[in-house]
Tab-separated table of C-alpha atoms in Angstrom:
chain	number	residue	atom	x	y	z
A	1	MET	CA	-224.854	-204.756	38.644
A	2	ARG	CA	-225.338	-204.550	34.642
A	3	THR	CA	-222.950	-206.449	32.480
A	4	PHE	CA	-221.090	-204.552	30.535
A	5	THR	CA	-221.441	-206.547	27.294
A	6	VAL	CA	-220.147	-205.369	23.537
A	7	ARG	CA	-223.242	-204.389	22.223
A	8	ARG	CA	-223.477	-201.931	25.269
A	9	ALA	CA	-220.053	-200.486	24.682
A	10	ARG	CA	-220.922	-200.039	20.826
A	11	PHE	CA	-224.189	-198.253	21.825
A	12	ILE	CA	-222.254	-195.836	23.981
A	13	ALA	CA	-219.547	-195.236	21.221
A	14	LEU	CA	-222.471	-194.667	18.885
A	15	CYS	CA	-223.792	-191.939	21.042
A	16	LEU	CA	-220.241	-190.206	21.411
A	17	LEU	CA	-219.414	-190.543	18.096
A	18	PRO	CA	-221.194	-187.165	16.688
A	19	GLY	CA	-219.628	-185.043	19.671
A	20	VAL	CA	-216.229	-186.355	19.095
A	21	VAL	CA	-216.375	-185.926	15.144
A	22	PHE	CA	-217.739	-182.340	16.019
A	23	VAL	CA	-214.650	-181.578	18.191
A	24	VAL	CA	-212.132	-182.626	16.175
A	25	LEU	CA	-213.677	-181.373	12.839
A	26	PHE	CA	-214.086	-178.120	14.326
A	27	THR	CA	-211.447	-177.432	17.153
A	28	TYR	CA	-208.478	-179.920	16.713
A	29	TYR	CA	-208.257	-179.929	12.933
A	30	PRO	CA	-208.019	-176.293	12.413
A	31	MET	CA	-205.770	-176.015	15.539
A	32	VAL	CA	-203.205	-178.747	13.726
A	33	ARG	CA	-203.717	-177.278	10.299
A	34	GLY	CA	-202.733	-173.588	11.624
A	35	ALA	CA	-199.558	-174.935	13.216
A	36	VAL	CA	-198.787	-176.507	10.116
A	37	ILE	CA	-199.450	-173.417	8.191
A	38	ALA	CA	-197.372	-171.416	10.237
A	39	PHE	CA	-194.378	-173.185	8.753
A	40	GLN	CA	-195.556	-172.638	4.949
A	41	ARG	CA	-195.714	-169.825	2.914
A	42	TYR	CA	-199.061	-169.574	2.681
A	43	ASN	CA	-200.399	-166.393	0.872
A	44	LEU	CA	-204.269	-166.488	-0.218
A	45	PHE	CA	-203.508	-164.781	-3.269
A	46	ASP	CA	-201.448	-167.623	-4.476
A	47	ILE	CA	-202.296	-170.866	-2.754
A	48	THR	CA	-200.571	-172.912	-5.683
A	49	ALA	CA	-197.246	-172.494	-4.093
A	50	THR	CA	-197.337	-173.172	-0.266
A	51	PRO	CA	-193.652	-174.620	0.410
A	52	PHE	CA	-192.240	-175.255	4.023
A	53	VAL	CA	-190.104	-171.969	4.950
A	54	GLY	CA	-189.351	-173.286	8.508
A	55	LEU	CA	-188.956	-170.285	11.018
A	56	GLU	CA	-189.079	-167.440	8.456
A	57	ASN	CA	-192.739	-166.498	8.783
A	58	PHE	CA	-191.870	-166.442	12.912
A	59	ARG	CA	-188.688	-164.471	11.867
A	60	ALA	CA	-190.864	-161.933	9.907
A	61	VAL	CA	-193.405	-161.409	12.734
A	62	LEU	CA	-190.793	-160.738	15.671
A	63	ALA	CA	-188.822	-158.158	12.903
A	64	GLU	CA	-192.311	-156.121	12.626
A	65	ASP	CA	-192.448	-153.147	15.003
A	66	ARG	CA	-196.287	-153.395	14.722
A	67	PHE	CA	-196.048	-156.811	16.577
A	68	TRP	CA	-194.085	-155.245	19.307
A	69	THR	CA	-196.348	-152.451	19.807
A	70	ALA	CA	-199.361	-155.086	20.062
A	71	LEU	CA	-197.686	-156.866	22.621
A	72	ARG	CA	-196.986	-153.935	24.508
A	73	ASN	CA	-200.517	-152.692	24.237
A	74	THR	CA	-201.833	-156.436	24.939
A	75	GLY	CA	-200.096	-156.170	28.635
A	76	THR	CA	-201.804	-152.761	29.227
A	77	TRP	CA	-205.306	-154.056	27.945
A	78	VAL	CA	-205.001	-157.182	30.154
A	79	ALA	CA	-203.592	-155.772	33.059
A	80	VAL	CA	-205.818	-152.609	33.311
A	81	SER	CA	-208.986	-154.496	32.296
A	82	LEU	CA	-208.565	-157.383	34.733
A	83	PHE	CA	-207.906	-155.073	37.691
A	84	PHE	CA	-210.769	-152.589	37.297
A	85	GLN	CA	-213.057	-155.771	36.219
A	86	PHE	CA	-211.827	-157.912	39.393
A	87	LEU	CA	-212.345	-154.900	41.655
A	88	LEU	CA	-215.658	-153.669	40.701
A	89	GLY	CA	-216.806	-157.276	40.223
A	90	PHE	CA	-215.856	-158.156	43.807
A	91	GLY	CA	-218.004	-155.191	45.254
A	92	LEU	CA	-220.904	-156.024	43.194
A	93	ALA	CA	-220.849	-159.561	44.138
A	94	LEU	CA	-220.794	-158.521	47.837
A	95	LEU	CA	-223.566	-156.324	47.499
A	96	LEU	CA	-225.814	-158.983	45.462
A	97	ARG	CA	-225.135	-161.486	48.302
A	98	ARG	CA	-227.509	-159.243	50.425
A	99	HIS	CA	-231.003	-159.914	50.381
A	100	PHE	CA	-233.567	-156.813	49.270
A	101	ARG	CA	-236.816	-156.609	47.628
A	102	GLY	CA	-236.445	-157.123	43.621
A	103	ARG	CA	-233.085	-159.099	44.066
A	104	GLY	CA	-233.592	-161.397	41.217
A	105	LEU	CA	-234.696	-158.875	38.793
A	106	TYR	CA	-231.606	-156.596	39.486
A	107	GLN	CA	-229.194	-159.713	39.123
A	108	ALA	CA	-230.887	-160.664	35.670
A	109	TRP	CA	-230.200	-156.942	34.434
A	110	VAL	CA	-226.814	-156.663	35.990
A	111	PHE	CA	-225.807	-159.990	34.431
A	112	PHE	CA	-227.567	-159.348	30.708
A	113	PRO	CA	-224.342	-157.811	29.227
A	114	TRP	CA	-222.680	-161.304	29.682
A	115	ALA	CA	-224.964	-162.522	27.371
A	116	MET	CA	-224.496	-160.281	24.725
A	117	SER	CA	-221.962	-160.513	21.761
A	118	GLY	CA	-218.727	-158.880	22.132
A	119	PHE	CA	-218.673	-157.289	18.768
A	120	LEU	CA	-222.312	-155.645	19.378
A	121	ILE	CA	-220.901	-154.343	22.644
A	122	GLY	CA	-218.118	-152.676	20.790
A	123	LEU	CA	-220.542	-151.369	18.461
A	124	LEU	CA	-222.430	-149.774	20.805
A	125	TRP	CA	-219.500	-148.117	22.992
A	126	ARG	CA	-218.214	-146.882	19.632
A	127	TRP	CA	-221.465	-144.959	19.173
A	128	MET	CA	-221.264	-143.568	22.708
A	129	PHE	CA	-217.628	-142.463	22.316
A	130	ASN	CA	-218.536	-140.838	19.001
A	131	GLY	CA	-216.758	-137.485	18.822
A	132	GLN	CA	-219.668	-135.969	16.998
A	133	PHE	CA	-222.582	-136.941	18.760
A	134	GLY	CA	-221.814	-139.697	21.218
A	135	VAL	CA	-223.330	-139.559	24.590
A	136	VAL	CA	-220.411	-139.581	26.499
A	137	ASN	CA	-219.178	-136.267	25.183
A	138	ASP	CA	-222.746	-134.792	25.876
A	139	LEU	CA	-222.501	-136.142	29.546
A	140	LEU	CA	-219.053	-134.714	29.911
A	141	LEU	CA	-220.154	-131.317	28.392
A	142	LYS	CA	-222.960	-131.120	30.667
A	143	ALA	CA	-220.994	-131.888	33.676
A	144	GLY	CA	-218.338	-129.285	32.942
A	145	LEU	CA	-215.544	-131.351	32.873
A	146	ILE	CA	-214.887	-130.572	29.126
A	147	GLU	CA	-215.312	-127.646	27.024
A	148	GLU	CA	-215.243	-129.089	23.768
A	149	ARG	CA	-215.863	-132.486	22.307
A	150	ILE	CA	-213.180	-134.988	22.321
A	151	GLY	CA	-212.518	-137.400	19.502
A	152	PHE	CA	-211.962	-140.662	21.924
A	153	LEU	CA	-211.519	-143.150	19.352
A	154	ALA	CA	-209.558	-140.886	16.797
A	155	SER	CA	-207.261	-139.842	19.083
A	156	PRO	CA	-204.042	-142.365	19.988
A	157	GLY	CA	-203.911	-140.915	23.406
A	158	TRP	CA	-207.586	-141.380	23.994
A	159	ALA	CA	-208.401	-144.848	22.196
A	160	MET	CA	-206.981	-147.148	24.385
A	161	THR	CA	-208.485	-145.718	27.515
A	162	SER	CA	-211.991	-145.700	25.795
A	163	VAL	CA	-211.809	-149.456	24.497
A	164	ILE	CA	-210.576	-150.384	28.357
A	165	VAL	CA	-213.338	-148.718	29.676
A	166	ALA	CA	-215.823	-150.497	27.222
A	167	ASN	CA	-214.015	-153.901	28.297
A	168	ILE	CA	-214.479	-152.952	31.987
A	169	TRP	CA	-218.095	-152.642	31.842
A	170	TYR	CA	-218.251	-155.874	29.726
A	171	GLY	CA	-216.121	-157.767	32.148
A	172	VAL	CA	-217.520	-156.844	35.419
A	173	THR	CA	-220.525	-159.253	35.148
A	174	PHE	CA	-218.365	-162.197	34.806
A	175	PHE	CA	-216.408	-161.526	38.217
A	176	ALA	CA	-219.581	-160.849	39.807
A	177	ILE	CA	-221.256	-163.749	38.729
A	178	MET	CA	-218.611	-166.111	39.583
A	179	ILE	CA	-217.525	-164.513	42.796
A	180	MET	CA	-220.968	-164.437	44.117
A	181	ALA	CA	-221.393	-168.069	43.437
A	182	ALA	CA	-218.351	-168.674	45.287
A	183	LEU	CA	-219.286	-166.376	48.321
A	184	GLN	CA	-222.653	-168.637	48.459
A	185	SER	CA	-220.435	-171.559	49.139
A	186	VAL	CA	-219.107	-170.363	52.122
A	187	PRO	CA	-220.520	-172.128	55.362
A	188	GLY	CA	-222.572	-169.910	57.493
A	189	GLU	CA	-221.331	-171.593	60.792
A	190	LEU	CA	-218.069	-169.974	60.128
A	191	TYR	CA	-219.303	-166.524	60.039
A	192	GLU	CA	-221.343	-167.195	63.449
A	193	ALA	CA	-218.462	-169.011	65.203
A	194	ALA	CA	-216.390	-165.721	64.253
A	195	ALA	CA	-218.757	-163.283	65.327
A	196	VAL	CA	-219.201	-165.247	68.675
A	197	ASP	CA	-215.401	-164.447	68.944
A	198	GLY	CA	-216.196	-161.047	68.370
A	199	ALA	CA	-214.460	-160.786	64.989
A	200	SER	CA	-215.189	-157.574	62.997
A	201	ARG	CA	-216.618	-157.459	59.365
A	202	LEU	CA	-213.083	-156.812	58.103
A	203	ARG	CA	-211.668	-159.601	60.007
A	204	ARG	CA	-214.405	-162.228	59.030
A	205	PHE	CA	-214.039	-160.861	55.288
A	206	TRP	CA	-210.053	-161.429	55.482
A	207	HIS	CA	-209.925	-164.420	57.833
A	208	VAL	CA	-212.832	-166.662	56.612
A	209	THR	CA	-214.329	-165.218	53.228
A	210	LEU	CA	-211.046	-164.607	51.449
A	211	PRO	CA	-209.469	-167.964	52.327
A	212	HIS	CA	-212.606	-170.039	51.593
A	213	ILE	CA	-212.777	-168.245	48.050
A	214	ARG	CA	-209.287	-167.958	47.278
A	215	PRO	CA	-208.819	-171.341	44.981
A	216	THR	CA	-212.236	-170.050	42.965
A	217	LEU	CA	-210.722	-166.381	42.781
A	218	ALA	CA	-207.128	-167.944	41.448
A	219	LEU	CA	-208.871	-170.000	38.702
A	220	ILE	CA	-211.172	-167.256	37.647
A	221	VAL	CA	-208.563	-165.021	37.260
A	222	LEU	CA	-206.489	-166.859	35.052
A	223	LEU	CA	-209.562	-167.893	32.892
A	224	ARG	CA	-210.153	-163.868	32.669
A	225	ILE	CA	-206.796	-163.275	31.636
A	226	ILE	CA	-206.732	-165.739	28.975
A	227	TRP	CA	-210.224	-164.372	27.742
A	228	ILE	CA	-209.299	-160.885	27.522
A	229	LEU	CA	-206.120	-161.311	25.655
A	230	ASN	CA	-208.049	-163.486	23.148
A	231	PHE	CA	-210.762	-161.001	22.711
A	232	PRO	CA	-210.430	-158.969	19.927
A	233	ASP	CA	-214.084	-158.643	18.953
A	234	LEU	CA	-214.452	-155.332	21.189
A	235	ILE	CA	-211.491	-153.523	19.967
A	236	TYR	CA	-212.290	-154.305	16.632
A	237	ALA	CA	-215.757	-153.088	16.414
A	238	MET	CA	-214.533	-149.773	18.040
A	239	THR	CA	-211.350	-148.889	16.380
A	240	GLY	CA	-209.970	-151.797	14.402
A	241	GLY	CA	-207.035	-151.659	15.945
A	242	GLY	CA	-206.157	-147.691	15.075
A	243	PRO	CA	-205.703	-145.048	15.375
A	244	ALA	CA	-202.095	-145.742	14.112
A	245	GLY	CA	-202.060	-149.021	15.804
A	246	SER	CA	-202.733	-147.327	19.378
A	247	THR	CA	-205.231	-149.943	20.080
A	248	ASP	CA	-203.524	-152.960	18.543
A	249	ILE	CA	-203.507	-156.144	20.590
A	250	VAL	CA	-201.654	-159.536	19.464
A	251	THR	CA	-204.873	-161.008	18.341
A	252	THR	CA	-206.027	-157.857	16.330
A	253	PHE	CA	-202.731	-157.905	14.660
A	254	LEU	CA	-203.418	-161.692	13.907
A	255	ILE	CA	-206.767	-160.916	12.192
A	256	GLN	CA	-204.836	-158.169	10.194
A	257	GLN	CA	-202.699	-160.810	8.982
A	258	VAL	CA	-205.554	-162.989	8.093
A	259	ILE	CA	-207.396	-160.071	6.134
A	260	GLY	CA	-204.187	-159.232	4.262
A	261	GLY	CA	-204.413	-162.860	2.831
A	262	ASP	CA	-200.879	-164.020	4.661
A	263	TYR	CA	-202.198	-167.148	6.464
A	264	GLY	CA	-198.628	-168.374	7.198
A	265	ARG	CA	-197.663	-165.176	9.302
A	266	ALA	CA	-201.359	-165.380	10.866
A	267	GLY	CA	-200.454	-169.001	11.878
A	268	ALA	CA	-196.922	-167.963	13.384
A	269	VAL	CA	-198.723	-165.225	15.423
A	270	GLY	CA	-201.171	-167.620	16.591
A	271	LEU	CA	-198.302	-170.191	17.806
A	272	LEU	CA	-196.671	-167.445	19.389
A	273	VAL	CA	-199.757	-166.362	21.516
A	274	LEU	CA	-200.272	-170.046	22.262
A	275	ALA	CA	-196.580	-170.603	23.371
A	276	LEU	CA	-197.218	-167.141	25.527
A	277	LEU	CA	-200.388	-168.088	27.387
A	278	LEU	CA	-199.157	-171.584	27.680
A	279	ALA	CA	-196.184	-170.012	29.768
A	280	PHE	CA	-197.741	-167.660	31.949
A	281	SER	CA	-200.506	-170.216	32.715
A	282	ILE	CA	-197.445	-172.536	33.999
A	283	PHE	CA	-195.850	-169.746	35.988
A	284	TYR	CA	-199.198	-168.417	37.415
A	285	LEU	CA	-200.535	-171.839	38.669
A	286	ASN	CA	-197.061	-172.442	40.217
A	287	ALA	CA	-197.094	-169.203	41.931
A	288	THR	CA	-200.847	-169.353	43.421
A	289	ARG	CA	-200.542	-173.017	44.386
A	290	PHE	CA	-201.612	-173.235	47.767
A	291	GLU	CA	-203.466	-175.515	50.166
A	292	LYS	CA	-207.091	-175.717	50.212
A	293	ALA	CA	-208.816	-173.831	52.726
A	294	ARG	CA	-209.936	-175.687	55.929
């Protein structure tokens, strides 16, 4: 057994130092500084006077109708995106679990969008939903589903639907990857025993597959909720939160505060989002607490 000497401890500390410095400098310091700014009057156009103003920034944010509109939009954005991403991702994972020729190549092709930038995905879908020359309008016209072109991203009634469709397409891959990995962890002996007992495919899925992967499902759903809520890239690339704030969510609202130079209010929005996610995570983890599948 090796002796844990002072020299060895120094060597380990020296190896860890760059990583610790990087995390502190680029993660925790901005987080703490942003929290402090939330209680200051910190406007980029006058940084010579940044007094502490208590809860003034929070009161100003909560008094804005745009914030409450963004909060309602956030609920729609997260709930609808999550539901269809999970449903389609689960179905895709079940299909990809089967063995067929070219399975590896097909998996790589399906999973490729997850490696792309959210902002780039937004630009691609912005072009596809374009009201003048977008491919979505062309397809719907040729299929006879519409008689004239629709300005999807210019219409308050269609804009949220359009960005949600893009987000569903983008997020299906995440659920497919994670659920497929979970499915591969289910022991084959359980399926064989269930088949010997005469269980149908549906009963095997319900009584063997689901209980075994339920902890993984609970975790990835929570992670995805947090990521969707903190995913303004796609919306900002497609609509910038418009038209008339119809696609604004709380994180695009935060970006608008930053662009407007009001860092104090931006910090307040950031802390409100953090508190919202923390409260939801505690509630969700308590609600989904269950015994590990045997």
